[in-house]
């Protein structure tokens, strides 16, 4: 442990499968454990991809819904600034006349 550090994480704390094989395991057990870890990693990658795709679709749906509100003139966060701009335009038009 480096001086001054209260605790320093071990590789097995950060990566639980860091030591796939220990000295008591034979080659067959080690290979079986490696395959289990690869299967688990593959499963996690698939879950990640599925969640990423789901999040993308949800976000795309939200953006599309907001776009439809803007097109229909019903998006509240755009109506107030639009009203302010229209009011300023009317004032400037009257002043310019």
Short mmCIF file of C-alpha atoms in Angstrom, two decimals, residues 6-42:
data_model
loop_
_atom_site.label_atom_id
_atom_site.label_comp_id
_atom_site.label_asym_id
_atom_site.label_seq_id
_atom_site.Cartn_x
_atom_site.Cartn_y
_atom_site.Cartn_z
CA UNK A 6 -5.83 4.90 3.94
CA UNK A 7 -6.85 2.20 1.49
CA UNK A 8 -6.02 1.37 -2.06
CA UNK A 9 -8.40 -0.83 -4.09
CA UNK A 10 -7.11 -4.15 -5.25
CA UNK A 11 -7.60 -5.26 -8.87
CA UNK A 12 -10.08 -7.91 -7.72
CA UNK A 13 -12.16 -5.15 -6.05
CA UNK A 14 -12.44 -3.24 -9.30
CA UNK A 15 -12.65 -6.25 -11.60
CA UNK A 16 -14.20 -9.27 -9.86
CA UNK A 17 -13.05 -11.62 -12.64
CA UNK A 18 -9.47 -10.35 -12.65
CA UNK A 19 -8.27 -13.70 -11.31
CA UNK A 20 -10.24 -16.19 -13.35
CA UNK A 21 -8.07 -19.06 -12.31
CA UNK A 22 -6.36 -19.80 -9.06
CA UNK A 23 -3.53 -22.26 -8.44
CA UNK A 24 -5.97 -24.95 -7.21
CA UNK A 25 -7.85 -25.00 -10.54
CA UNK A 26 -6.79 -27.32 -13.33
CA UNK A 27 -6.81 -26.23 -16.98
CA UNK A 28 -10.31 -27.58 -17.58
CA UNK A 29 -11.77 -25.67 -14.60
CA UNK A 30 -9.93 -22.55 -15.67
CA UNK A 31 -11.27 -22.82 -19.22
CA UNK A 32 -14.82 -23.45 -17.93
CA UNK A 33 -14.56 -20.36 -15.72
CA UNK A 34 -13.23 -18.31 -18.62
CA UNK A 35 -16.18 -19.40 -20.77
CA UNK A 36 -18.62 -18.50 -17.98
CA UNK A 37 -17.09 -15.05 -17.77
CA UNK A 38 -17.23 -14.59 -21.54
CA UNK A 39 -20.89 -15.65 -21.56
CA UNK A 40 -21.66 -13.19 -18.78
CA UNK A 41 -19.81 -10.42 -20.59
CA UNK A 42 -21.71 -11.18 -23.78
#
